[in-house]
Short mmCIF file of C-alpha atoms in Angstrom, two decimals:
data_model
loop_
_atom_site.label_atom_id
_atom_site.label_comp_id
_atom_site.label_asym_id
_atom_site.label_seq_id
_atom_site.Cartn_x
_atom_site.Cartn_y
_atom_site.Cartn_z
CA MET Q 1 39.22 19.38 164.62
CA GLN Q 2 39.34 23.18 164.59
CA PRO Q 3 36.57 25.12 163.01
CA LEU Q 4 37.18 26.42 159.49
CA SER Q 5 36.84 30.06 160.60
CA PHE Q 6 39.62 29.65 163.19
CA ARG Q 7 42.02 28.22 160.62
CA ILE Q 8 41.26 31.06 158.23
CA ILE Q 9 42.01 33.64 160.96
CA ARG Q 10 45.33 31.97 161.85
CA LEU Q 11 46.34 31.87 158.20
CA CYS Q 12 45.64 35.58 157.86
CA VAL Q 13 47.74 36.38 160.94
CA LEU Q 14 50.68 34.37 159.55
CA CYS Q 15 50.43 36.12 156.23
CA TYR Q 16 50.38 39.52 157.95
CA LEU Q 17 53.48 38.74 160.02
CA CYS Q 18 55.40 37.54 156.96
CA SER Q 19 54.52 40.65 154.99
CA MET Q 20 55.64 42.94 157.84
CA ALA Q 21 59.02 41.17 158.13
CA THR Q 22 59.59 41.45 154.39
CA TYR Q 23 58.78 45.19 154.42
CA SER Q 24 61.10 45.84 157.33
CA TYR Q 25 64.03 44.11 155.58
CA SER Q 26 63.41 45.96 152.32
CA SER Q 27 63.35 49.32 154.07
CA SER Q 28 66.61 48.58 155.83
CA VAL Q 29 68.33 47.63 152.59
CA ILE Q 30 67.06 50.75 150.81
CA GLU Q 31 68.13 53.04 153.66
CA ASN Q 32 71.68 51.63 153.66
CA TYR Q 33 72.12 51.57 149.91
CA ASN Q 34 73.92 54.47 148.14
CA ASP Q 35 73.78 54.58 144.42
CA PRO Q 36 77.41 54.86 143.18
CA LEU Q 37 76.34 56.87 140.18
CA THR Q 38 74.44 59.36 142.34
CA GLU Q 39 77.39 59.68 144.75
CA ASN Q 40 79.90 60.32 141.96
CA ASN Q 41 77.60 62.88 140.35
CA SER Q 42 77.30 64.70 143.67
CA SER Q 43 81.08 64.78 144.12
CA LEU Q 44 81.59 66.03 140.58
CA LEU Q 45 78.98 68.71 141.14
CA ILE Q 46 80.81 69.98 144.24
CA GLU Q 47 84.14 69.89 142.38
CA LYS Q 48 82.64 71.69 139.44
CA ASN Q 49 81.25 74.45 141.61
CA ARG Q 50 84.63 75.19 143.23
CA PRO Q 51 86.23 78.30 141.62
CA THR Q 52 89.53 77.92 139.75
CA MET Q 53 92.02 80.68 140.51
CA ASN Q 54 94.20 82.18 137.76
CA VAL Q 55 97.80 82.27 138.97
CA GLY Q 56 100.65 83.95 137.10
CA THR Q 57 104.38 83.23 137.36
CA TYR Q 58 107.57 84.91 136.16
CA HIS Q 59 110.80 83.03 135.46
CA CYS Q 60 113.17 84.10 138.25
CA PRO Q 61 115.57 81.39 139.50
CA PRO Q 62 115.66 80.05 142.15
CA PHE Q 63 112.15 81.29 143.06
CA VAL Q 64 110.44 80.29 139.82
CA MET Q 65 112.21 78.13 137.26
CA SER Q 66 109.93 77.73 134.26
CA LEU Q 67 112.59 77.75 131.51
CA ASP Q 68 115.40 75.30 130.91
CA ALA Q 69 119.04 76.22 130.22
CA ASN Q 70 118.18 76.87 126.56
CA GLY Q 71 115.27 79.17 127.40
CA ILE Q 72 112.64 76.57 126.45
CA GLN Q 73 109.43 76.45 128.48
CA GLN Q 74 109.32 73.51 130.88
CA THR Q 75 106.17 71.49 131.41
CA THR Q 76 106.36 71.93 135.18
CA SER Q 77 107.75 74.96 137.01
CA THR Q 78 109.86 74.50 140.12
CA GLY Q 79 111.50 76.74 142.71
CA LEU Q 80 111.00 78.31 146.12
CA SER Q 81 107.94 80.39 145.20
CA ILE Q 82 106.33 77.40 143.46
CA LEU Q 83 106.81 75.27 146.59
CA LEU Q 84 105.41 78.06 148.74
CA TRP Q 85 102.31 78.42 146.56
CA GLN Q 86 101.68 74.66 146.38
CA ARG Q 87 101.68 74.42 150.17
CA ILE Q 88 99.43 77.49 150.51
CA ALA Q 89 96.92 76.23 147.93
CA SER Q 90 96.85 72.80 149.53
CA SER Q 91 96.25 74.15 153.03
CA ILE Q 92 93.22 76.24 152.01
CA ASP Q 93 91.97 73.79 149.35
CA LEU Q 94 92.34 76.04 146.29
CA GLN Q 95 92.01 74.98 142.69
CA TYR Q 96 94.20 76.96 140.31
CA LYS Q 97 95.69 77.07 136.85
CA MET Q 98 99.13 78.55 136.29
CA GLN Q 99 100.47 80.62 133.39
CA ASP Q 100 103.93 82.10 132.79
CA TYR Q 101 104.46 85.81 132.00
CA THR Q 102 107.22 88.37 131.75
CA LEU Q 103 107.57 90.48 134.90
CA LYS Q 104 105.90 93.48 133.31
CA GLY Q 105 103.14 91.30 131.84
CA LEU Q 106 102.53 89.61 135.19
CA LEU Q 107 102.23 92.90 137.08
CA THR Q 108 99.84 94.22 134.43
CA ALA Q 109 97.71 91.05 134.62
CA VAL Q 110 97.43 91.29 138.42
CA GLU Q 111 96.62 94.98 138.17
CA ASN Q 112 93.76 94.49 135.70
CA GLY Q 113 92.44 91.42 137.54
CA SER Q 114 92.97 88.79 134.85
CA VAL Q 115 95.37 87.09 137.27
CA GLU Q 116 94.30 86.65 140.89
CA VAL Q 117 97.77 85.97 142.32
CA GLY Q 118 101.27 86.54 140.94
CA ILE Q 119 104.07 84.40 142.35
CA SER Q 120 107.81 84.82 141.79
CA CYS Q 121 110.54 87.14 143.13
CA ILE Q 122 108.22 90.16 143.17
CA SER Q 123 109.48 92.99 145.37
CA ILE Q 124 106.94 94.83 147.50
CA THR Q 125 107.20 98.54 146.67
CA PRO Q 126 105.01 101.58 147.47
CA GLU Q 127 104.51 102.21 143.75
CA ARG Q 128 103.22 98.69 143.14
CA GLU Q 129 101.00 98.77 146.23
CA LEU Q 130 99.07 101.60 144.63
CA LEU Q 131 98.07 99.23 141.82
CA MET Q 132 97.61 95.91 143.62
CA ASP Q 133 97.76 94.22 147.01
CA PHE Q 134 100.59 92.14 148.45
CA SER Q 135 100.83 89.31 150.90
CA HIS Q 136 103.19 89.30 153.85
CA SER Q 137 106.85 89.09 152.90
CA PHE Q 138 108.19 85.56 152.47
CA TYR Q 139 111.85 86.41 151.71
CA GLU Q 140 114.13 89.38 152.46
CA THR Q 141 117.15 90.35 150.34
CA HIS Q 142 118.81 93.51 148.95
CA LEU Q 143 120.23 94.88 145.73
CA ALA Q 144 123.80 93.98 144.81
CA ILE Q 145 126.41 94.79 142.16
CA ALA Q 146 128.27 92.19 140.08
CA VAL Q 147 131.49 92.97 138.19
CA LYS Q 148 134.00 91.06 136.13
CA ASP Q 149 137.40 90.51 137.73
CA LYS Q 150 140.28 92.11 135.85
CA GLY Q 151 143.30 90.22 134.51
CA TYR Q 152 146.78 90.64 135.98
CA LEU Q 153 147.94 93.01 133.24
CA SER Q 154 144.84 95.16 133.55
CA SER Q 155 145.21 95.26 137.34
CA PHE Q 156 148.87 96.28 137.03
CA ILE Q 157 148.05 99.06 134.58
CA ASP Q 158 145.29 100.32 136.90
CA LEU Q 159 147.75 100.36 139.80
CA ILE Q 160 150.52 102.29 138.07
CA THR Q 161 148.04 104.80 136.65
CA ASN Q 162 146.18 105.20 139.94
CA THR Q 163 146.04 108.93 140.75
CA THR Q 164 146.57 108.35 144.47
CA LEU Q 165 149.67 106.28 143.84
CA LEU Q 166 151.10 108.84 141.39
CA LEU Q 167 150.44 111.66 143.87
CA ILE Q 168 152.29 109.79 146.64
CA VAL Q 169 155.26 109.02 144.41
CA GLY Q 170 155.46 112.69 143.38
CA LEU Q 171 155.29 113.79 147.02
CA ILE Q 172 158.11 111.40 147.96
CA PHE Q 173 160.36 112.76 145.20
CA VAL Q 174 159.71 116.38 146.18
CA ALA Q 175 160.35 115.66 149.86
CA ALA Q 176 163.52 113.73 149.01
CA GLY Q 177 164.81 116.66 146.94
CA ILE Q 178 164.17 119.19 149.73
CA ILE Q 179 165.78 117.02 152.44
CA GLY Q 180 168.78 116.24 150.24
CA TRP Q 181 169.23 119.93 149.36
CA VAL Q 182 169.16 121.03 153.04
CA PHE Q 183 171.71 118.42 154.08
CA TYR Q 184 173.90 119.29 151.09
CA LEU Q 185 174.01 122.93 152.16
CA LEU Q 186 174.96 121.92 155.70
CA GLU Q 187 177.43 119.11 155.03
CA HIS Q 188 178.96 119.14 151.52
CA ASN Q 189 182.01 121.26 152.40
CA ILE Q 190 183.14 119.18 155.39
CA ASN Q 191 181.63 115.71 154.88
CA ASP Q 192 183.65 113.78 152.31
CA LYS Q 193 181.99 110.51 153.25
CA LEU Q 194 178.49 111.56 152.18
CA TYR Q 195 179.54 113.68 149.20
CA SER Q 196 182.51 111.86 147.67
CA MET Q 197 181.78 112.42 143.97
CA PRO Q 198 184.14 114.89 142.25
CA THR Q 199 181.52 116.75 140.16
CA LYS Q 200 178.79 119.08 141.34
CA GLY Q 201 176.06 117.18 139.46
CA ALA Q 202 177.09 113.85 141.00
CA GLN Q 203 177.08 115.42 144.47
CA TRP Q 204 173.56 116.77 143.85
CA LEU Q 205 172.53 113.24 142.88
CA GLU Q 206 174.08 111.96 146.12
CA ALA Q 207 172.09 114.58 148.01
CA PHE Q 208 168.86 113.45 146.34
CA ILE Q 209 169.62 109.79 147.12
CA LEU Q 210 170.30 110.77 150.73
CA GLY Q 211 166.88 112.44 150.96
CA LEU Q 212 165.19 109.48 149.28
CA LEU Q 213 166.82 107.05 151.71
CA PHE Q 214 165.70 109.22 154.61
CA ILE Q 215 162.09 108.87 153.50
CA THR Q 216 162.04 105.24 152.42
CA LYS Q 217 164.54 103.67 154.81
CA GLY Q 218 164.28 105.88 157.85
CA PRO Q 219 166.80 108.07 159.73
CA PHE Q 220 170.55 107.75 159.24
CA ASN Q 221 173.11 107.15 161.98
CA TYR Q 222 173.42 110.31 164.06
CA PHE Q 223 177.21 110.28 163.77
CA GLU Q 224 177.18 110.22 159.96
CA PHE Q 225 176.78 114.01 160.03
CA LYS Q 226 179.58 116.45 160.99
CA THR Q 227 177.67 119.65 161.75
CA LEU Q 228 175.51 120.25 164.80
CA SER Q 229 172.69 121.52 162.58
CA GLY Q 230 172.85 118.31 160.54
CA ARG Q 231 172.68 116.17 163.66
CA VAL Q 232 169.74 118.15 165.11
CA LEU Q 233 167.92 117.89 161.78
CA THR Q 234 168.59 114.16 161.76
CA VAL Q 235 166.86 113.76 165.14
CA PHE Q 236 163.89 115.83 163.95
CA LEU Q 237 163.61 113.83 160.73
CA ALA Q 238 163.90 110.59 162.68
CA ILE Q 239 160.52 111.37 164.23
CA THR Q 240 158.75 112.92 161.25
CA SER Q 241 160.01 110.41 158.70
CA THR Q 242 158.77 107.49 160.83
CA LEU Q 243 155.27 108.97 160.89
CA PHE Q 244 155.52 109.81 157.19
CA ILE Q 245 156.56 106.27 156.27
CA ALA Q 246 153.71 104.79 158.33
CA SER Q 247 151.15 107.05 156.64
CA VAL Q 248 152.46 106.37 153.14
CA THR Q 249 152.53 102.62 153.82
CA ALA Q 250 148.88 102.68 154.93
CA ILE Q 251 147.80 104.64 151.85
CA LEU Q 252 149.76 102.40 149.49
CA ALA Q 253 148.40 99.27 151.16
CA SER Q 254 144.87 100.57 150.66
CA THR Q 255 145.62 101.37 147.01
CA PHE Q 256 147.10 97.93 146.34
CA THR Q 257 144.15 96.25 148.11
CA LEU Q 258 141.70 98.07 145.86
CA GLY Q 259 143.71 96.94 142.86
CA LEU Q 260 143.60 93.32 143.97
CA MET Q 261 139.85 93.56 144.57
CA ASN Q 262 139.61 94.57 140.90
CA SER Q 263 136.99 97.19 141.62
CA ASP Q 264 136.81 100.71 143.03
CA ILE Q 265 133.02 100.34 143.39
CA LYS Q 266 131.86 100.61 146.98
CA GLY Q 267 128.20 101.41 146.35
CA PRO Q 268 125.63 102.48 143.77
CA TYR Q 269 126.91 106.07 143.51
CA ASP Q 270 130.20 104.77 142.10
CA LEU Q 271 128.25 103.49 139.07
CA ILE Q 272 127.49 106.97 137.73
CA ASN Q 273 130.40 107.08 135.29
CA LEU Q 274 130.30 103.38 134.34
CA ASN Q 275 128.38 101.32 131.79
CA VAL Q 276 125.74 99.61 133.92
CA GLY Q 277 123.08 97.00 133.18
CA ALA Q 278 119.79 96.04 134.88
CA LYS Q 279 116.69 94.02 133.99
CA VAL Q 280 113.81 95.94 132.49
CA SER Q 281 110.86 96.81 134.78
CA THR Q 282 112.66 95.55 137.90
CA THR Q 283 113.24 97.38 141.17
CA SER Q 284 116.97 97.54 140.36
CA SER Q 285 116.24 99.41 137.11
CA ILE Q 286 113.79 101.74 138.86
CA TYR Q 287 116.35 102.34 141.62
CA LEU Q 288 119.04 103.32 139.11
CA ASP Q 289 116.57 105.62 137.34
CA ASN Q 290 115.80 107.34 140.65
CA LEU Q 291 119.54 107.94 141.18
CA GLY Q 292 119.87 109.34 137.68
CA ILE Q 293 122.23 106.55 136.61
CA VAL Q 294 121.91 105.87 132.89
CA HIS Q 295 121.95 102.11 132.25
CA GLN Q 296 121.25 99.48 129.64
CA LYS Q 297 118.10 97.42 130.16
CA PHE Q 298 118.09 93.67 129.53
CA SER Q 299 115.27 91.16 129.24
CA SER Q 300 116.85 88.56 131.54
CA ILE Q 301 119.66 88.02 134.01
CA ASP Q 302 121.31 85.62 131.56
CA ALA Q 303 121.52 88.40 128.97
CA MET Q 304 123.05 90.69 131.60
CA LEU Q 305 125.70 88.15 132.60
CA ILE Q 306 126.67 87.57 128.97
CA ALA Q 307 127.03 91.32 128.45
CA LEU Q 308 129.15 91.67 131.60
CA ASN Q 309 131.34 88.71 130.67
CA ASN Q 310 131.89 90.12 127.16
CA GLY Q 311 132.76 93.61 128.42
CA VAL Q 312 129.62 95.28 127.02
CA VAL Q 313 128.88 96.66 130.51
CA ASP Q 314 131.18 97.31 133.47
CA ALA Q 315 128.70 96.24 136.16
CA ILE Q 316 125.18 94.88 136.59
CA VAL Q 317 122.67 95.45 139.38
CA ASP Q 318 120.09 92.91 140.55
CA ASP Q 319 118.79 91.23 143.69
CA ASP Q 320 121.61 89.71 145.73
CA ALA Q 321 120.01 86.27 146.14
CA ILE Q 322 119.27 85.95 142.41
CA LEU Q 323 122.73 87.10 141.30
CA LYS Q 324 124.49 84.71 143.66
CA TYR Q 325 122.28 81.76 142.71
CA LYS Q 326 122.78 82.31 138.98
CA LEU Q 327 126.55 82.67 139.38
CA LYS Q 328 126.71 79.59 141.58
CA GLN Q 329 124.94 77.53 138.92
CA ALA Q 330 127.03 79.02 136.08
CA LYS Q 331 130.36 78.47 137.82
CA GLN Q 332 129.47 74.86 138.54
CA ALA Q 333 129.03 74.52 134.77
CA GLY Q 334 132.40 76.21 134.13
CA ARG Q 335 131.06 79.60 133.04
CA TYR Q 336 131.56 83.17 134.32
CA GLN Q 337 134.53 82.21 136.51
CA GLN Q 338 135.75 85.83 136.60
CA ILE Q 339 132.42 87.40 137.63
CA SER Q 340 131.78 88.09 141.31
CA VAL Q 341 129.21 89.88 143.47
CA LEU Q 342 130.63 92.78 145.48
CA PRO Q 343 130.14 92.63 149.28
CA TYR Q 344 128.09 95.82 149.54
CA GLN Q 345 124.42 95.85 150.54
CA PHE Q 346 121.91 98.56 149.68
CA GLU Q 347 118.18 99.01 149.02
CA LYS Q 348 116.48 96.22 150.99
CA GLN Q 349 113.98 94.08 149.04
CA ASN Q 350 111.00 92.10 150.40
CA TYR Q 351 109.37 89.45 148.21
CA GLY Q 352 105.63 88.82 148.46
CA LEU Q 353 102.69 87.39 146.53
CA ALA Q 354 101.13 90.01 144.24
CA ILE Q 355 97.36 89.84 144.78
CA LYS Q 356 94.53 91.40 142.79
CA GLY Q 357 93.08 94.40 144.58
CA ASN Q 358 90.24 93.66 147.05
CA SER Q 359 90.64 89.91 146.63
CA PRO Q 360 88.51 87.84 149.05
CA TYR Q 361 91.45 85.43 149.44
CA THR Q 362 94.00 87.89 150.85
CA GLU Q 363 93.51 87.05 154.52
CA GLN Q 364 93.47 83.30 153.89
CA LEU Q 365 96.63 83.52 151.79
CA ASN Q 366 98.45 85.50 154.46
CA ARG Q 367 97.58 83.05 157.24
CA ALA Q 368 98.63 80.09 155.11
CA LEU Q 369 101.85 81.84 154.04
CA LEU Q 370 102.89 82.49 157.64
CA ASN Q 371 102.31 78.83 158.48
CA VAL Q 372 104.47 77.69 155.57
CA ARG Q 373 107.26 80.12 156.53
CA GLN Q 374 107.44 78.56 159.98
CA SER Q 375 107.65 75.00 158.67
CA SER Q 376 110.85 72.95 158.64
CA GLU Q 377 110.21 72.12 154.97
CA TRP Q 378 110.51 75.81 154.04
CA GLN Q 379 113.76 76.20 155.96
CA GLN Q 380 115.19 73.13 154.27
CA ALA Q 381 114.18 74.51 150.86
CA LEU Q 382 115.92 77.82 151.61
CA ASN Q 383 119.09 75.95 152.55
CA GLN Q 384 118.87 73.81 149.43
CA TYR Q 385 118.51 76.69 146.99
CA LEU Q 386 120.33 79.58 148.63
CA SER Q 387 123.19 78.14 150.70
CA ASP Q 388 126.82 77.60 149.62
CA TYR Q 389 127.10 80.63 147.32
#
């Protein structure tokens, strides 16, 4: 039998080993245990410390569509610029809150710093760059003119009162009179075939008709004339009348083409004597002011289109992409069928993000914007909104 002291020592050793094993297990459990409450609090703290950016928008279809067809504010804005901003914010992990403004209100908010970034169809101009910064361009367009097509009666009246057409008709009558008079002097005494009427007045009328036929129909048969002078003149007129007819035909064709196009407007300078409309505070309105063209200012493109359709204005000026998109949507709904955008381009426009001056986010926004522009999603969005005008 073992001594009592030996058994006491062995018991102590066993107790020590058990206590060490228990401590080791407890430490392992504690090290691998994360308190859910502590973890959630930490995440919320990080989220709370992230800054929230103030972003402003301006209703400008198809880039920002924040109002419905009745002009009521929608709960969620959509459009090309909204998609662009969502992808930019996601790529650089930005928190933001969005608020809708008028264009003038948005530019003022960016200028005074209450809005960090303005997104819409905001043109980059030297005047605006003095007040705020801009991102790289994300869309290029130009100014355009929209007019209302004229009815058939109106087009006909414009044609017959066209000064060019009246001038040509007058020139033809004068030339016909001179040619007829010359041939009458040369032929009336010996040519009974051409001048068969018994009275002097009727023979003068025959002479005029002869001259008119020379101009409109071309040269007569050489042997119709009895005198040598008449035959020589016929040969000369055969050449000149052919050239004259060709020139008159070209001028008349151009005049009739303009009438069918329903507009003599070929550019902004043709708007000087017309009633013109543009949106207030836009680059189109500023452009017309710089040209000295007096124009009515409207709050929205819808108001401009209504005024044009009702004959309040003769033409409206706005960005080409916006005009064509609005007309495409309206015509699909059966409205503004007689309004069209003229095929003349002037005053290039570049859209960018308006950024508060000296913003720390400018470089990040530009890098993210360039990445979005190169994506297939952006190209598909452009095709969706801006194709099939």
